[in-house]
Amino acid sequence: MSIFQNALMVKGSPDPKSVNTKTPMSKPEAVNLTSSDTLSFSKFTTVNHYIPSSFIRFFFVVLFLIRLLGWQSTFVAIIVTAVSVPVHTMVIKRERAAQKGLVAARDKRTKAVTEALHALRHVL
């Protein structure tokens, strides 16, 4: 139920138990929030096992590189990897911003389609 708690709160209300009864959230918004939460959770569950194993792999890779290339080359490789982390972070932030725009566009489209279908029901 905690996934839907934010969707059911009155905007600007600090009380999580205050349910939006005066202006109910439209169905496309609720479906969109649910699908984005589900997508985020499914992405995490598919890759969460990499977190502990990556530290172990990193340790063995460093040991292997020290034996194979020497400590100087290994040190340079670690520095290059550390420098590339901020670039990767910037790319991820831009991707998240684009994803938010996509979610907003999908919500707008879903609202328009729902409104058109309701209009067709009234005509027919």
mmCIF file of C-alpha atoms in Angstrom, residues 14-55:
data_model
loop_
_atom_site.group_PDB
_atom_site.id
_atom_site.type_symbol
_atom_site.label_atom_id
_atom_site.label_comp_id
_atom_site.label_asym_id
_atom_site.label_seq_id
_atom_site.Cartn_x
_atom_site.Cartn_y
_atom_site.Cartn_z
ATOM 1 C CA PRO A 14 1.726 16.690 5.356
ATOM 2 C CA ASP A 15 -0.620 14.050 6.758
ATOM 3 C CA PRO A 16 -0.168 10.747 4.873
ATOM 4 C CA LYS A 17 -3.609 9.564 5.985
ATOM 5 C CA SER A 18 -5.473 12.426 4.344
ATOM 6 C CA VAL A 19 -6.939 10.849 1.255
ATOM 7 C CA ASN A 20 -7.841 12.992 -1.711
ATOM 8 C CA THR A 21 -11.641 12.952 -1.620
ATOM 9 C CA LYS A 22 -12.510 16.367 -3.059
ATOM 10 C CA THR A 23 -10.441 16.204 -6.226
ATOM 11 C CA PRO A 24 -9.683 12.565 -7.004
ATOM 12 C CA MET A 25 -6.591 11.787 -9.016
ATOM 13 C CA SER A 26 -7.365 10.919 -12.586
ATOM 14 C CA LYS A 27 -6.919 7.322 -13.652
ATOM 15 C CA PRO A 28 -4.107 8.034 -16.132
ATOM 16 C CA GLU A 29 -2.018 9.725 -13.423
ATOM 17 C CA ALA A 30 -2.511 6.835 -10.987
ATOM 18 C CA VAL A 31 -1.720 4.250 -13.655
ATOM 19 C CA ASN A 32 1.318 6.226 -14.764
ATOM 20 C CA LEU A 33 2.642 6.514 -11.189
ATOM 21 C CA THR A 34 2.067 2.833 -10.581
ATOM 22 C CA SER A 35 3.781 1.793 -13.801
ATOM 23 C CA SER A 36 6.802 4.023 -13.165
ATOM 24 C CA ASP A 37 7.154 2.679 -9.594
ATOM 25 C CA THR A 38 6.853 -0.873 -10.851
ATOM 26 C CA LEU A 39 9.415 -0.223 -13.581
ATOM 27 C CA SER A 40 11.902 1.267 -11.107
ATOM 28 C CA PHE A 41 11.460 -1.651 -8.717
ATOM 29 C CA SER A 42 11.856 -4.242 -11.468
ATOM 30 C CA LYS A 43 15.032 -2.555 -12.732
ATOM 31 C CA PHE A 44 16.528 -2.628 -9.239
ATOM 32 C CA THR A 45 15.634 -6.254 -8.592
ATOM 33 C CA THR A 46 17.266 -7.370 -11.828
ATOM 34 C CA VAL A 47 20.625 -5.803 -10.953
ATOM 35 C CA ASN A 48 20.811 -5.720 -7.138
ATOM 36 C CA HIS A 49 22.924 -8.879 -6.995
ATOM 37 C CA TYR A 50 25.714 -7.016 -8.821
ATOM 38 C CA ILE A 51 26.367 -4.737 -5.848
ATOM 39 C CA PRO A 52 28.177 -7.184 -3.532
ATOM 40 C CA SER A 53 29.832 -9.127 -6.329
ATOM 41 C CA SER A 54 31.273 -5.988 -7.935
ATOM 42 C CA PHE A 55 33.466 -5.256 -4.912
#
